[in-house]
């Protein structure tokens, strides 16, 4: 059984909306950082979130910008602002009794991937895992890429020309446990049949594997 709640998260003197879903006996909690022009209603991210919950992982899908802020296109690419919003949401989530103590992860799409990496780098050991879908991790700073310690998986479409190379560049700068997965036959939005399912399955395995407690011999 899931506990699903529409939440209002105070950040920077404004309030952003989100949907918090915590399965019973959740392994951890993943915060979603949407791409430019997207929102918590993104059908692709909502699909991935559903697959994560089926794997026992809680999800928080929220708008990192208010509707007014989102009308300023430049703000959608303000990685520093998106990162601070993501960190504020992480602090808020850990303050909720239902999520307290859960390992924390980030799922970033497009520009949201850079914010996810920046946030994970700043949180250090408090971030357990990161997954990027068709992301722009290259927009994260060199410092963040070098310092992030959370295991990081970059997933890119095999037909997403240009973005594959940008992900490879970012991958090469990561010093943590890492993976670079190319989804055959997928373009940037993973609209081709079966491709988004592959992303969701790989993300679920990555998060569940890194949230699960290490068995003792």
mmCIF file of C-alpha atoms in Angstrom:
data_model
loop_
_atom_site.group_PDB
_atom_site.id
_atom_site.type_symbol
_atom_site.label_atom_id
_atom_site.label_comp_id
_atom_site.label_asym_id
_atom_site.label_seq_id
_atom_site.Cartn_x
_atom_site.Cartn_y
_atom_site.Cartn_z
ATOM 1 C CA UNK A 1 0.000 0.000 0.000
ATOM 2 C CA UNK A 2 1.294 3.475 -0.906
ATOM 3 C CA UNK A 3 0.894 6.631 1.108
ATOM 4 C CA UNK A 4 0.350 9.283 -1.594
ATOM 5 C CA UNK A 5 0.106 12.930 -0.585
ATOM 6 C CA UNK A 6 -0.024 16.274 -2.390
ATOM 7 C CA UNK A 7 2.550 18.370 -0.551
ATOM 8 C CA UNK A 8 3.570 22.023 -0.457
ATOM 9 C CA UNK A 9 7.282 22.610 0.052
ATOM 10 C CA UNK A 10 8.512 26.025 1.273
ATOM 11 C CA UNK A 11 11.682 27.122 -0.549
ATOM 12 C CA UNK A 12 13.305 30.548 -0.949
ATOM 13 C CA UNK A 13 10.229 32.365 0.315
ATOM 14 C CA UNK A 14 7.924 30.627 -2.175
ATOM 15 C CA UNK A 15 6.044 27.344 -2.145
ATOM 16 C CA UNK A 16 6.295 24.587 -4.725
ATOM 17 C CA UNK A 17 3.931 21.661 -5.087
ATOM 18 C CA UNK A 18 4.878 18.026 -5.132
ATOM 19 C CA UNK A 19 3.471 14.516 -4.932
ATOM 20 C CA UNK A 20 5.015 12.320 -2.259
ATOM 21 C CA UNK A 21 4.463 8.567 -2.589
ATOM 22 C CA UNK A 22 5.971 6.214 -0.018
ATOM 23 C CA UNK A 23 5.364 2.457 -0.388
ATOM 24 C CA UNK A 24 5.068 0.406 2.761
ATOM 25 C CA UNK A 25 8.518 -0.721 3.958
ATOM 26 C CA UNK A 26 10.182 1.605 1.434
ATOM 27 C CA UNK A 27 13.859 1.015 0.675
ATOM 28 C CA UNK A 28 14.545 4.710 0.109
ATOM 29 C CA UNK A 29 13.235 7.930 -1.403
ATOM 30 C CA UNK A 30 14.014 9.361 -4.859
ATOM 31 C CA UNK A 31 13.552 13.064 -5.639
ATOM 32 C CA UNK A 32 12.828 13.851 -9.291
ATOM 33 C CA UNK A 33 14.448 16.841 -10.986
ATOM 34 C CA UNK A 34 12.556 17.581 -14.187
ATOM 35 C CA UNK A 35 14.001 19.003 -17.361
ATOM 36 C CA UNK A 36 13.492 22.384 -18.964
ATOM 37 C CA UNK A 37 9.835 23.210 -19.534
ATOM 38 C CA UNK A 38 8.624 20.094 -17.726
ATOM 39 C CA UNK A 39 6.917 19.684 -14.349
ATOM 40 C CA UNK A 40 5.893 17.132 -11.774
ATOM 41 C CA UNK A 41 3.140 16.117 -14.215
ATOM 42 C CA UNK A 42 5.708 14.818 -16.739
ATOM 43 C CA UNK A 43 4.194 11.560 -18.071
ATOM 44 C CA UNK A 44 7.650 10.055 -18.578
ATOM 45 C CA UNK A 45 8.871 10.774 -15.074
ATOM 46 C CA UNK A 46 5.557 9.690 -13.591
ATOM 47 C CA UNK A 47 5.880 6.395 -15.424
ATOM 48 C CA UNK A 48 9.405 5.879 -14.091
ATOM 49 C CA UNK A 49 8.236 6.838 -10.597
ATOM 50 C CA UNK A 50 5.519 4.192 -10.758
ATOM 51 C CA UNK A 51 8.044 1.509 -11.648
ATOM 52 C CA UNK A 52 10.293 2.649 -8.782
ATOM 53 C CA UNK A 53 7.404 2.356 -6.325
ATOM 54 C CA UNK A 54 6.674 -1.152 -7.570
ATOM 55 C CA UNK A 55 10.292 -1.931 -6.654
ATOM 56 C CA UNK A 56 9.731 -0.579 -3.138
ATOM 57 C CA UNK A 57 11.232 2.881 -3.635
ATOM 58 C CA UNK A 58 9.447 6.053 -2.521
ATOM 59 C CA UNK A 59 9.206 9.035 -4.878
ATOM 60 C CA UNK A 60 8.817 12.796 -4.629
ATOM 61 C CA UNK A 61 7.892 14.530 -7.880
ATOM 62 C CA UNK A 62 7.813 18.286 -7.436
ATOM 63 C CA UNK A 63 8.010 21.497 -9.404
ATOM 64 C CA UNK A 64 11.394 23.118 -8.845
ATOM 65 C CA UNK A 65 10.083 26.449 -10.142
ATOM 66 C CA UNK A 66 6.850 28.309 -9.458
ATOM 67 C CA UNK A 67 4.575 28.926 -12.497
ATOM 68 C CA UNK A 68 5.756 32.555 -12.557
ATOM 69 C CA UNK A 69 9.428 31.583 -12.485
ATOM 70 C CA UNK A 70 8.937 28.971 -15.179
ATOM 71 C CA UNK A 71 7.709 31.636 -17.593
ATOM 72 C CA UNK A 72 11.260 33.023 -17.543
ATOM 73 C CA UNK A 73 13.047 30.559 -19.831
ATOM 74 C CA UNK A 74 16.437 31.523 -18.401
ATOM 75 C CA UNK A 75 15.390 30.223 -14.985
ATOM 76 C CA UNK A 76 14.891 26.744 -16.449
ATOM 77 C CA UNK A 77 18.636 26.654 -17.110
ATOM 78 C CA UNK A 78 19.634 28.207 -13.780
ATOM 79 C CA UNK A 79 21.379 25.098 -12.424
ATOM 80 C CA UNK A 80 22.342 26.863 -9.202
ATOM 81 C CA UNK A 81 18.720 27.752 -8.433
ATOM 82 C CA UNK A 82 17.457 24.283 -9.366
ATOM 83 C CA UNK A 83 20.101 22.729 -7.124
ATOM 84 C CA UNK A 84 19.126 24.866 -4.146
ATOM 85 C CA UNK A 85 15.460 23.971 -4.654
ATOM 86 C CA UNK A 86 16.363 20.289 -4.813
ATOM 87 C CA UNK A 87 18.397 20.545 -1.605
ATOM 88 C CA UNK A 88 15.541 22.372 0.117
ATOM 89 C CA UNK A 89 13.148 19.619 -0.967
ATOM 90 C CA UNK A 90 15.565 16.984 0.361
ATOM 91 C CA UNK A 91 15.735 18.728 3.736
ATOM 92 C CA UNK A 92 11.957 19.045 3.804
ATOM 93 C CA UNK A 93 11.462 15.367 2.919
ATOM 94 C CA UNK A 94 13.819 14.152 5.635
ATOM 95 C CA UNK A 95 11.832 16.221 8.104
ATOM 96 C CA UNK A 96 8.641 14.291 7.339
ATOM 97 C CA UNK A 97 7.992 11.418 9.742
ATOM 98 C CA UNK A 98 7.043 9.061 6.914
ATOM 99 C CA UNK A 99 10.360 9.649 5.099
ATOM 100 C CA UNK A 100 12.701 10.185 8.019
ATOM 101 C CA UNK A 101 15.746 7.936 7.890
ATOM 102 C CA UNK A 102 15.171 6.718 4.335
ATOM 103 C CA UNK A 103 18.224 6.669 2.019
ATOM 104 C CA UNK A 104 17.983 9.505 -0.473
ATOM 105 C CA UNK A 105 18.456 9.424 -4.243
ATOM 106 C CA UNK A 106 17.963 11.730 -7.212
ATOM 107 C CA UNK A 107 16.531 11.089 -10.675
ATOM 108 C CA UNK A 108 17.294 13.886 -13.135
ATOM 109 C CA UNK A 109 16.108 14.450 -16.692
ATOM 110 C CA UNK A 110 17.632 16.931 -19.150
ATOM 111 C CA UNK A 111 18.822 19.998 -17.183
ATOM 112 C CA UNK A 112 17.520 18.388 -13.998
ATOM 113 C CA UNK A 113 20.350 15.861 -14.222
ATOM 114 C CA UNK A 114 22.916 18.605 -13.627
ATOM 115 C CA UNK A 115 20.992 19.818 -10.572
ATOM 116 C CA UNK A 116 20.765 16.239 -9.292
ATOM 117 C CA UNK A 117 24.529 15.791 -9.541
ATOM 118 C CA UNK A 118 25.212 19.174 -7.922
ATOM 119 C CA UNK A 119 22.839 18.357 -5.056
ATOM 120 C CA UNK A 120 24.335 14.889 -4.563
ATOM 121 C CA UNK A 121 27.854 16.352 -4.498
ATOM 122 C CA UNK A 122 26.858 18.857 -1.820
ATOM 123 C CA UNK A 123 25.085 16.215 0.276
ATOM 124 C CA UNK A 124 28.068 13.860 0.168
ATOM 125 C CA UNK A 125 27.374 10.638 2.047
ATOM 126 C CA UNK A 126 23.760 11.695 2.601
ATOM 127 C CA UNK A 127 23.031 11.000 -1.091
ATOM 128 C CA UNK A 128 22.821 7.282 -1.848
ATOM 129 C CA UNK A 129 22.365 7.146 -5.649
ATOM 130 C CA UNK A 130 21.763 9.233 -8.778
ATOM 131 C CA UNK A 131 20.194 8.332 -12.132
ATOM 132 C CA UNK A 132 20.101 10.595 -15.204
ATOM 133 C CA UNK A 133 17.638 10.056 -18.085
ATOM 134 C CA UNK A 134 18.587 11.775 -21.320
ATOM 135 C CA UNK A 135 20.278 14.262 -19.058
ATOM 136 C CA UNK A 136 22.767 17.071 -19.358
ATOM 137 C CA UNK A 137 25.207 16.102 -16.593
ATOM 138 C CA UNK A 138 27.801 18.109 -18.502
ATOM 139 C CA UNK A 139 26.049 21.250 -17.218
ATOM 140 C CA UNK A 140 27.117 20.341 -13.681
ATOM 141 C CA UNK A 141 30.350 21.943 -12.531
ATOM 142 C CA UNK A 142 33.640 20.078 -12.805
ATOM 143 C CA UNK A 143 33.870 20.297 -9.025
ATOM 144 C CA UNK A 144 30.512 18.567 -8.560
ATOM 145 C CA UNK A 145 31.321 15.841 -11.086
ATOM 146 C CA UNK A 146 34.634 15.165 -9.364
ATOM 147 C CA UNK A 147 33.216 15.267 -5.834
ATOM 148 C CA UNK A 148 29.913 13.387 -6.086
ATOM 149 C CA UNK A 149 30.282 10.160 -4.120
ATOM 150 C CA UNK A 150 26.820 8.691 -4.742
ATOM 151 C CA UNK A 151 26.812 5.858 -7.330
ATOM 152 C CA UNK A 152 25.683 7.547 -10.560
ATOM 153 C CA UNK A 153 24.025 5.978 -13.617
ATOM 154 C CA UNK A 154 23.746 7.943 -16.872
ATOM 155 C CA UNK A 155 21.111 6.616 -19.318
ATOM 156 C CA UNK A 156 21.065 7.958 -22.884
ATOM 157 C CA UNK A 157 19.165 7.078 -26.038
ATOM 158 C CA UNK A 158 21.220 5.402 -28.754
ATOM 159 C CA UNK A 159 19.825 7.872 -31.294
ATOM 160 C CA UNK A 160 20.276 10.946 -29.088
ATOM 161 C CA UNK A 161 23.058 12.421 -31.196
ATOM 162 C CA UNK A 162 25.270 14.895 -29.370
ATOM 163 C CA UNK A 163 23.877 14.103 -25.934
ATOM 164 C CA UNK A 164 25.697 10.750 -25.902
ATOM 165 C CA UNK A 165 29.004 12.575 -26.288
ATOM 166 C CA UNK A 166 28.103 15.079 -23.564
ATOM 167 C CA UNK A 167 27.247 12.234 -21.198
ATOM 168 C CA UNK A 168 30.501 10.482 -22.036
ATOM 169 C CA UNK A 169 32.414 13.651 -21.150
ATOM 170 C CA UNK A 170 30.614 13.897 -17.811
ATOM 171 C CA UNK A 171 31.038 10.168 -17.173
ATOM 172 C CA UNK A 172 34.792 10.473 -17.637
ATOM 173 C CA UNK A 173 34.914 13.158 -14.924
ATOM 174 C CA UNK A 174 32.980 11.132 -12.347
ATOM 175 C CA UNK A 175 35.180 9.520 -9.700
ATOM 176 C CA UNK A 176 32.382 7.597 -7.959
ATOM 177 C CA UNK A 177 30.884 4.194 -8.763
ATOM 178 C CA UNK A 178 29.290 4.876 -12.129
ATOM 179 C CA UNK A 179 27.546 3.474 -15.167
ATOM 180 C CA UNK A 180 26.776 4.724 -18.677
ATOM 181 C CA UNK A 181 23.880 2.933 -20.333
ATOM 182 C CA UNK A 182 22.947 3.420 -23.979
ATOM 183 C CA UNK A 183 19.343 2.442 -24.750
ATOM 184 C CA UNK A 184 19.272 1.157 -28.355
ATOM 185 C CA UNK A 185 16.804 2.792 -30.727
ATOM 186 C CA UNK A 186 15.860 5.607 -28.334
ATOM 187 C CA UNK A 187 15.835 9.320 -29.086
ATOM 188 C CA UNK A 188 16.067 12.085 -26.484
ATOM 189 C CA UNK A 189 12.588 11.662 -24.987
ATOM 190 C CA UNK A 190 12.527 7.847 -25.102
ATOM 191 C CA UNK A 191 9.237 7.886 -26.998
ATOM 192 C CA UNK A 192 10.033 4.738 -28.990
ATOM 193 C CA UNK A 193 8.190 1.562 -27.894
ATOM 194 C CA UNK A 194 9.856 -0.208 -24.988
ATOM 195 C CA UNK A 195 12.647 2.318 -24.477
ATOM 196 C CA UNK A 196 11.203 4.154 -21.468
ATOM 197 C CA UNK A 197 10.451 0.787 -19.900
ATOM 198 C CA UNK A 198 14.152 -0.056 -20.156
ATOM 199 C CA UNK A 199 15.066 3.226 -18.458
ATOM 200 C CA UNK A 200 12.600 2.614 -15.636
ATOM 201 C CA UNK A 201 13.786 -0.951 -15.069
ATOM 202 C CA UNK A 202 17.464 0.044 -15.010
ATOM 203 C CA UNK A 203 16.718 2.953 -12.667
ATOM 204 C CA UNK A 204 14.741 0.700 -10.307
ATOM 205 C CA UNK A 205 17.580 -1.819 -10.172
ATOM 206 C CA UNK A 206 20.147 0.939 -9.564
ATOM 207 C CA UNK A 207 18.229 2.590 -6.738
ATOM 208 C CA UNK A 208 17.037 -0.607 -5.071
ATOM 209 C CA UNK A 209 20.527 -2.059 -5.261
ATOM 210 C CA UNK A 210 22.141 0.958 -3.639
ATOM 211 C CA UNK A 211 19.398 1.590 -1.084
ATOM 212 C CA UNK A 212 19.290 -2.002 0.161
ATOM 213 C CA UNK A 213 21.294 -2.685 3.321
ATOM 214 C CA UNK A 214 24.522 -4.595 2.775
ATOM 215 C CA UNK A 215 24.068 -8.162 4.077
ATOM 216 C CA UNK A 216 26.434 -9.252 6.809
ATOM 217 C CA UNK A 217 28.376 -12.477 6.404
#
